[in-house]
Amino acid sequence: LCRGMQASKTENTKKAEPFYWLSVAKQKTSSEIINEARNVLRAVGTRRPFTPTDGQRKLFGSASSRGPQNRPPSVFSLRASSFDLSESRPVSGVRLSPLDHKPILITSAKDEDSSIFLPKPPAEAAEVRKLSSAQACLCRTTSLGNLFSAEMVLSDQNKEELDSEEPTMMMNNLGRSNNCLAEQRLYTPVNDKSRQLICNERISRSESEDFMEGTSGKFSLQLRGESDQMKKPGTSSSWPRSSGWKRRVTGLEDEARTNEWEDEEVFWRIKILPILHELKKKDNIEDLCLACTKLYQALNEGNMLGKQFKRRSELLKTLYKLVDIDSDPLCLKLAKIILAMKVDGKNLLSVCKLAFKICRNEKNDYIVQNDRLLDCLLEVLRNEDLQKNSEALLYCMGAIKFMSGNAVLLNEMVNKGAVEMLLQLMKQINNIKENDTYFSNLGHLLVQLTAILRNLADLPPARCRLACGGAASELCVALEQRVNDQDVCTYLVRMLSKLSSYNDFCAALADCSRCYILFLALLNKHQKQQDLVIRIVFILGNLTAKNNQAREQFFKEKESVNTLTSLFQTYYELDLNAQTRYHDRQGKGKKHLKHPSEAEDVMIKLIRVLANLSIHPSVGATLAASHRVVELLVTVLEYKSIDDCEELVINAATTINNLSYYQVESSVVQVKKLHIAEIVLLKLLMSGNMDGVVEAVRVFGNLSRYHEVCDFIMQKKIYKFMIALLDSKNHDVCFSACGVLLNLTVDKNKRAFLMEEGGIQKLIDCLHDFGPADWQLSCLICKTLWNYSENFTSFGGDTDMLLMLLTSLLDENLVLDCSLDREGRDSHKLHWEREFKPVAERLLERIQSHHSFLPAVPITPF
């Protein structure tokens, strides 16, 4: 503000000189000079771009660039037929190659009697629990039927080969499904005996189905008879006759598995089957929901959730049929159970669609919250393959996105580790290269993922985990890979826009060295995509608001300033055309909209970046010398009134004020100083808008260092306005106004104006009102009075008051507030000693030399 700060020390100090040279009584360090400059130059703040909530819950918003044919649907029909029943079968063992042997037919009756046994009912029902391990396998594998009652034997040659087989491989071979049985038939000659094998198999299958329905006990009785036959010593059977193999099969591990299967079967019949019958008979929704709740609890109690449950197929068939009942509460219960059964393939897709359909209805948020569907969906994200099940994960993620709109569920997500899980998924997606076949489909997934993270970013714990988990770098990688996908770019930039508003994440983003060149590339590619451009520019404004290194790094990127000015020109023209159409349609007398238009909002954010960049010494000096930058700022002040768009006009004035601080030879601001002063006077100082007035005074504070501007201020009587502002009782306003008055008093011929409008009295009143509360302002007032006192030895009737004030303010014990903490007190004292005290002592000395001494009267209230 003070022009004398720039004066040369080589000038003759013997002649009368204004006091502004005396403020440099002690040489300042370079860091102090830079800090002083930073206090004069100000960063500009602005609102985050508004993102309206989409009225409908969909995978992609109404503004999506994806056409209906290029994106998965959000509306679809879902019936029982959407599920694949064949996929519901329990997981089978590894398919093995058939053994290298040839079965032969039995030729003698003796052999026949020794190799065939018929099932006999047991003497007691309790014998069912005494199945051997091998027989238990038969009991579970209904497709084998009466495989071991077939009239086949192994040749002596193949017995030795069989002895050497591992028991686990043999069990898998025996436990194969009907396809495996068909392979064995290929090696059996077709005759009457083989026909008997087929017949027995059909009977066994029929009996098995009866048993599955719980209506017949024949099959279990038949198997019990077989078990008794096999347990009797000397009884022949179709099992291989190798004692070594038999000992291994009946080991502790297989016996434990057999007991587990038997327990599962009993639990199924007692606990599960009655509930399934209930589900088939009930037609009331509430009863069905209650039954589903009991079913889930029973399955969980019996440890039957997952893929290993043997009756899984029958259970899932029953559940799939209930999907046809159009009831969201019931479908929610069904989806929870089906997901817990770990389905995959088509069924996983269908159940994720079912969950999506339920969550899409906002009215279901309460039941979704209470039924803990979130846990099941997070389990899908945690365990399913990203590439194999990308479509299922898409709908799963869409359902979670809808849930994230609920505050309670949003907090649950954070507590259940959703942030870390989503970041891990993003890393996996980022590892898929553009030439991969899954690359395009995973873009749909990124849209959902980023939308969830954006909602999570509202919570401080989630933001902390994002910052610590490397989210900034992953978001930048995703943005760089998807630069051609407008939807993904928009969602990613929205995410960064929100997160960069917080200091910790903004610092992490600033450390991503490639983010600046990435943002510039996006701005050049999507120049007219307003919703994308405004958010990128907002992010750049956040990065450059407090970080001097970020300012320098961005400025050094190729064509960085040219990109900003090119965008400014584009949106200036768009706004000018829109304004012209508005006037043609409505007439000039109509009031303007209170909120900025889209084009104005972009220009506001662009000017903010320029203002923040100008705080850096070398960058600011370069921008001050840029004709294109200064001309665009002046253009804004020329064609926009503060009533049209207050924020745009004030931000432009702030940026000009920052640039006017740099007194370089090539400064365009210096060349246009009178034109700027005139515009600022007309558009801001006389506007009646207090924020505009304060900004105008700050501009005049810097421009008044030039004689031509001082003459302009005197000619237009702007000094009267500055004196009047001293009554504002506002620190910032008084400080800026006093700065202009100080610069005006440098000229000896202009000092008399302080006698007008009660200028001296108002300065003394300011000194009294602010005193120790603002030593910098008090110092500025004393400098102004010093300059004035060179021509006028008396302050009239205010002299005594000024003497008492100065004497009191120079009393260290009186003015330093002891109520402050140690650090605050030290800082307070430093400002007093280095800024106020040297000026006030010289001023007091001059006044006393021209005035009789009056004892100081302590003045306590400040």
JSON list of N, CA and C in Angstrom, two decimals, residues 129 140 211-214 261-278 294-295 297-299 301-302 304 309 311 314:
[
{"chain": "A", "resi": 129, "resn": "ARG", "atom": "N", "xyz": [-28.60, -95.06, 11.54]},
{"chain": "A", "resi": 129, "resn": "ARG", "atom": "CA", "xyz": [-27.48, -94.23, 11.91]},
{"chain": "A", "resi": 129, "resn": "ARG", "atom": "C", "xyz": [-26.15, -94.94, 11.79]},
{"chain": "A", "resi": 140, "resn": "ARG", "atom": "N", "xyz": [-26.01, -90.17, -0.13]},
{"chain": "A", "resi": 140, "resn": "ARG", "atom": "CA", "xyz": [-26.03, -88.79, -0.57]},
{"chain": "A", "resi": 140, "resn": "ARG", "atom": "C", "xyz": [-26.06, -88.66, -2.08]},
{"chain": "A", "resi": 211, "resn": "PHE", "atom": "N", "xyz": [-37.82, -89.89, -1.14]},
{"chain": "A", "resi": 211, "resn": "PHE", "atom": "CA", "xyz": [-37.14, -89.57, 0.11]},
{"chain": "A", "resi": 211, "resn": "PHE", "atom": "C", "xyz": [-36.89, -88.06, 0.24]},
{"chain": "A", "resi": 212, "resn": "MET", "atom": "N", "xyz": [-36.52, -87.45, -0.89]},
{"chain": "A", "resi": 212, "resn": "MET", "atom": "CA", "xyz": [-36.27, -86.01, -0.89]},
{"chain": "A", "resi": 212, "resn": "MET", "atom": "C", "xyz": [-37.51, -85.24, -0.49]},
{"chain": "A", "resi": 213, "resn": "GLU", "atom": "N", "xyz": [-38.70, -85.76, -0.83]},
{"chain": "A", "resi": 213, "resn": "GLU", "atom": "CA", "xyz": [-39.94, -85.10, -0.47]},
{"chain": "A", "resi": 213, "resn": "GLU", "atom": "C", "xyz": [-40.36, -85.46, 0.96]},
{"chain": "A", "resi": 214, "resn": "GLY", "atom": "N", "xyz": [-39.67, -86.39, 1.57]},
{"chain": "A", "resi": 214, "resn": "GLY", "atom": "CA", "xyz": [-39.99, -86.76, 2.94]},
{"chain": "A", "resi": 214, "resn": "GLY", "atom": "C", "xyz": [-41.23, -87.65, 3.04]},
{"chain": "A", "resi": 261, "resn": "TRP", "atom": "N", "xyz": [-22.33, -85.62, 7.23]},
{"chain": "A", "resi": 261, "resn": "TRP", "atom": "CA", "xyz": [-23.41, -85.76, 6.25]},
{"chain": "A", "resi": 261, "resn": "TRP", "atom": "C", "xyz": [-24.66, -86.34, 6.89]},
{"chain": "A", "resi": 262, "resn": "GLU", "atom": "N", "xyz": [-24.47, -87.31, 7.76]},
{"chain": "A", "resi": 262, "resn": "GLU", "atom": "CA", "xyz": [-25.63, -87.92, 8.42]},
{"chain": "A", "resi": 262, "resn": "GLU", "atom": "C", "xyz": [-26.34, -86.89, 9.29]},
{"chain": "A", "resi": 263, "resn": "ASP", "atom": "N", "xyz": [-25.59, -86.10, 10.05]},
{"chain": "A", "resi": 263, "resn": "ASP", "atom": "CA", "xyz": [-26.18, -85.07, 10.89]},
{"chain": "A", "resi": 263, "resn": "ASP", "atom": "C", "xyz": [-26.93, -84.05, 10.04]},
{"chain": "A", "resi": 264, "resn": "GLU", "atom": "N", "xyz": [-26.35, -83.69, 8.90]},
{"chain": "A", "resi": 264, "resn": "GLU", "atom": "CA", "xyz": [-26.98, -82.73, 8.00]},
{"chain": "A", "resi": 264, "resn": "GLU", "atom": "C", "xyz": [-28.31, -83.25, 7.50]},
{"chain": "A", "resi": 265, "resn": "GLU", "atom": "N", "xyz": [-28.37, -84.55, 7.18]},
{"chain": "A", "resi": 265, "resn": "GLU", "atom": "CA", "xyz": [-29.59, -85.16, 6.68]},
{"chain": "A", "resi": 265, "resn": "GLU", "atom": "C", "xyz": [-30.70, -85.13, 7.73]},
{"chain": "A", "resi": 266, "resn": "VAL", "atom": "N", "xyz": [-30.33, -85.45, 8.94]},
{"chain": "A", "resi": 266, "resn": "VAL", "atom": "CA", "xyz": [-31.32, -85.42, 10.02]},
{"chain": "A", "resi": 266, "resn": "VAL", "atom": "C", "xyz": [-31.81, -83.99, 10.24]},
{"chain": "A", "resi": 267, "resn": "PHE", "atom": "N", "xyz": [-30.89, -83.01, 10.25]},
{"chain": "A", "resi": 267, "resn": "PHE", "atom": "CA", "xyz": [-31.26, -81.60, 10.44]},
{"chain": "A", "resi": 267, "resn": "PHE", "atom": "C", "xyz": [-32.17, -81.13, 9.32]},
{"chain": "A", "resi": 268, "resn": "TRP", "atom": "N", "xyz": [-31.87, -81.56, 8.12]},
{"chain": "A", "resi": 268, "resn": "TRP", "atom": "CA", "xyz": [-32.71, -81.21, 6.96]},
{"chain": "A", "resi": 268, "resn": "TRP", "atom": "C", "xyz": [-34.14, -81.67, 7.16]},
{"chain": "A", "resi": 269, "resn": "ARG", "atom": "N", "xyz": [-34.29, -82.94, 7.55]},
{"chain": "A", "resi": 269, "resn": "ARG", "atom": "CA", "xyz": [-35.65, -83.49, 7.68]},
{"chain": "A", "resi": 269, "resn": "ARG", "atom": "C", "xyz": [-36.41, -82.85, 8.82]},
{"chain": "A", "resi": 270, "resn": "ILE", "atom": "N", "xyz": [-35.70, -82.55, 9.94]},
{"chain": "A", "resi": 270, "resn": "ILE", "atom": "CA", "xyz": [-36.38, -82.06, 11.12]},
{"chain": "A", "resi": 270, "resn": "ILE", "atom": "C", "xyz": [-36.63, -80.55, 11.06]},
{"chain": "A", "resi": 271, "resn": "LYS", "atom": "N", "xyz": [-35.64, -79.79, 10.58]},
{"chain": "A", "resi": 271, "resn": "LYS", "atom": "CA", "xyz": [-35.71, -78.33, 10.66]},
{"chain": "A", "resi": 271, "resn": "LYS", "atom": "C", "xyz": [-36.09, -77.64, 9.34]},
{"chain": "A", "resi": 272, "resn": "ILE", "atom": "N", "xyz": [-35.47, -78.07, 8.26]},
{"chain": "A", "resi": 272, "resn": "ILE", "atom": "CA", "xyz": [-35.60, -77.33, 6.99]},
{"chain": "A", "resi": 272, "resn": "ILE", "atom": "C", "xyz": [-36.84, -77.74, 6.22]},
{"chain": "A", "resi": 273, "resn": "LEU", "atom": "N", "xyz": [-37.04, -79.04, 6.08]},
{"chain": "A", "resi": 273, "resn": "LEU", "atom": "CA", "xyz": [-38.12, -79.54, 5.23]},
{"chain": "A", "resi": 273, "resn": "LEU", "atom": "C", "xyz": [-39.49, -79.01, 5.64]},
{"chain": "A", "resi": 274, "resn": "PRO", "atom": "N", "xyz": [-39.82, -78.95, 6.93]},
{"chain": "A", "resi": 274, "resn": "PRO", "atom": "CA", "xyz": [-41.13, -78.41, 7.30]},
{"chain": "A", "resi": 274, "resn": "PRO", "atom": "C", "xyz": [-41.31, -76.95, 6.86]},
{"chain": "A", "resi": 275, "resn": "ILE", "atom": "N", "xyz": [-40.22, -76.17, 6.90]},
{"chain": "A", "resi": 275, "resn": "ILE", "atom": "CA", "xyz": [-40.33, -74.75, 6.48]},
{"chain": "A", "resi": 275, "resn": "ILE", "atom": "C", "xyz": [-40.55, -74.67, 4.98]},
{"chain": "A", "resi": 276, "resn": "LEU", "atom": "N", "xyz": [-39.89, -75.55, 4.21]},
{"chain": "A", "resi": 276, "resn": "LEU", "atom": "CA", "xyz": [-40.09, -75.55, 2.76]},
{"chain": "A", "resi": 276, "resn": "LEU", "atom": "C", "xyz": [-41.52, -75.92, 2.42]},
{"chain": "A", "resi": 277, "resn": "HIS", "atom": "N", "xyz": [-42.10, -76.90, 3.13]},
{"chain": "A", "resi": 277, "resn": "HIS", "atom": "CA", "xyz": [-43.51, -77.24, 2.92]},
{"chain": "A", "resi": 277, "resn": "HIS", "atom": "C", "xyz": [-44.39, -76.05, 3.24]},
{"chain": "A", "resi": 278, "resn": "GLU", "atom": "N", "xyz": [-44.01, -75.31, 4.27]},
{"chain": "A", "resi": 278, "resn": "GLU", "atom": "CA", "xyz": [-44.78, -74.13, 4.66]},
{"chain": "A", "resi": 278, "resn": "GLU", "atom": "C", "xyz": [-44.72, -73.06, 3.57]},
{"chain": "A", "resi": 294, "resn": "LYS", "atom": "N", "xyz": [-37.41, -67.59, 9.30]},
{"chain": "A", "resi": 294, "resn": "LYS", "atom": "CA", "xyz": [-37.13, -68.83, 10.03]},
{"chain": "A", "resi": 294, "resn": "LYS", "atom": "C", "xyz": [-36.19, -69.72, 9.23]},
{"chain": "A", "resi": 295, "resn": "LEU", "atom": "N", "xyz": [-36.36, -69.74, 7.90]},
{"chain": "A", "resi": 295, "resn": "LEU", "atom": "CA", "xyz": [-35.51, -70.58, 7.05]},
{"chain": "A", "resi": 295, "resn": "LEU", "atom": "C", "xyz": [-34.06, -70.11, 7.11]},
{"chain": "A", "resi": 297, "resn": "GLN", "atom": "N", "xyz": [-32.59, -68.45, 9.50]},
{"chain": "A", "resi": 297, "resn": "GLN", "atom": "CA", "xyz": [-32.06, -68.75, 10.83]},
{"chain": "A", "resi": 297, "resn": "GLN", "atom": "C", "xyz": [-31.72, -70.23, 10.96]},
{"chain": "A", "resi": 298, "resn": "ALA", "atom": "N", "xyz": [-32.60, -71.10, 10.42]},
{"chain": "A", "resi": 298, "resn": "ALA", "atom": "CA", "xyz": [-32.37, -72.54, 10.50]},
{"chain": "A", "resi": 298, "resn": "ALA", "atom": "C", "xyz": [-31.14, -72.95, 9.68]},
{"chain": "A", "resi": 299, "resn": "LEU", "atom": "N", "xyz": [-31.02, -72.38, 8.48]},
{"chain": "A", "resi": 299, "resn": "LEU", "atom": "CA", "xyz": [-29.85, -72.69, 7.63]},
{"chain": "A", "resi": 299, "resn": "LEU", "atom": "C", "xyz": [-28.56, -72.24, 8.30]},
{"chain": "A", "resi": 301, "resn": "GLU", "atom": "N", "xyz": [-28.14, -71.88, 11.52]},
{"chain": "A", "resi": 301, "resn": "GLU", "atom": "CA", "xyz": [-27.92, -72.74, 12.69]},
{"chain": "A", "resi": 301, "resn": "GLU", "atom": "C", "xyz": [-27.32, -74.08, 12.28]},
{"chain": "A", "resi": 302, "resn": "GLY", "atom": "N", "xyz": [-27.79, -74.62, 11.16]},
{"chain": "A", "resi": 302, "resn": "GLY", "atom": "CA", "xyz": [-27.29, -75.91, 10.69]},
{"chain": "A", "resi": 302, "resn": "GLY", "atom": "C", "xyz": [-26.03, -75.82, 9.85]},
{"chain": "A", "resi": 304, "resn": "MET", "atom": "N", "xyz": [-25.57, -74.53, 6.97]},
{"chain": "A", "resi": 304, "resn": "MET", "atom": "CA", "xyz": [-25.93, -74.97, 5.62]},
{"chain": "A", "resi": 304, "resn": "MET", "atom": "C", "xyz": [-25.89, -73.83, 4.60]},
{"chain": "A", "resi": 309, "resn": "PHE", "atom": "N", "xyz": [-23.70, -77.45, 0.87]},
{"chain": "A", "resi": 309, "resn": "PHE", "atom": "CA", "xyz": [-24.92, -78.06, 1.35]},
{"chain": "A", "resi": 309, "resn": "PHE", "atom": "C", "xyz": [-25.48, -79.01, 0.29]},
{"chain": "A", "resi": 311, "resn": "ARG", "atom": "N", "xyz": [-28.41, -80.50, -0.09]},
{"chain": "A", "resi": 311, "resn": "ARG", "atom": "CA", "xyz": [-29.79, -80.29, -0.55]},
{"chain": "A", "resi": 311, "resn": "ARG", "atom": "C", "xyz": [-29.98, -78.89, -1.15]},
{"chain": "A", "resi": 314, "resn": "GLU", "atom": "N", "xyz": [-32.51, -78.42, -4.21]},
{"chain": "A", "resi": 314, "resn": "GLU", "atom": "CA", "xyz": [-33.93, -78.45, -3.89]},
{"chain": "A", "resi": 314, "resn": "GLU", "atom": "C", "xyz": [-34.37, -77.17, -3.20]}
]
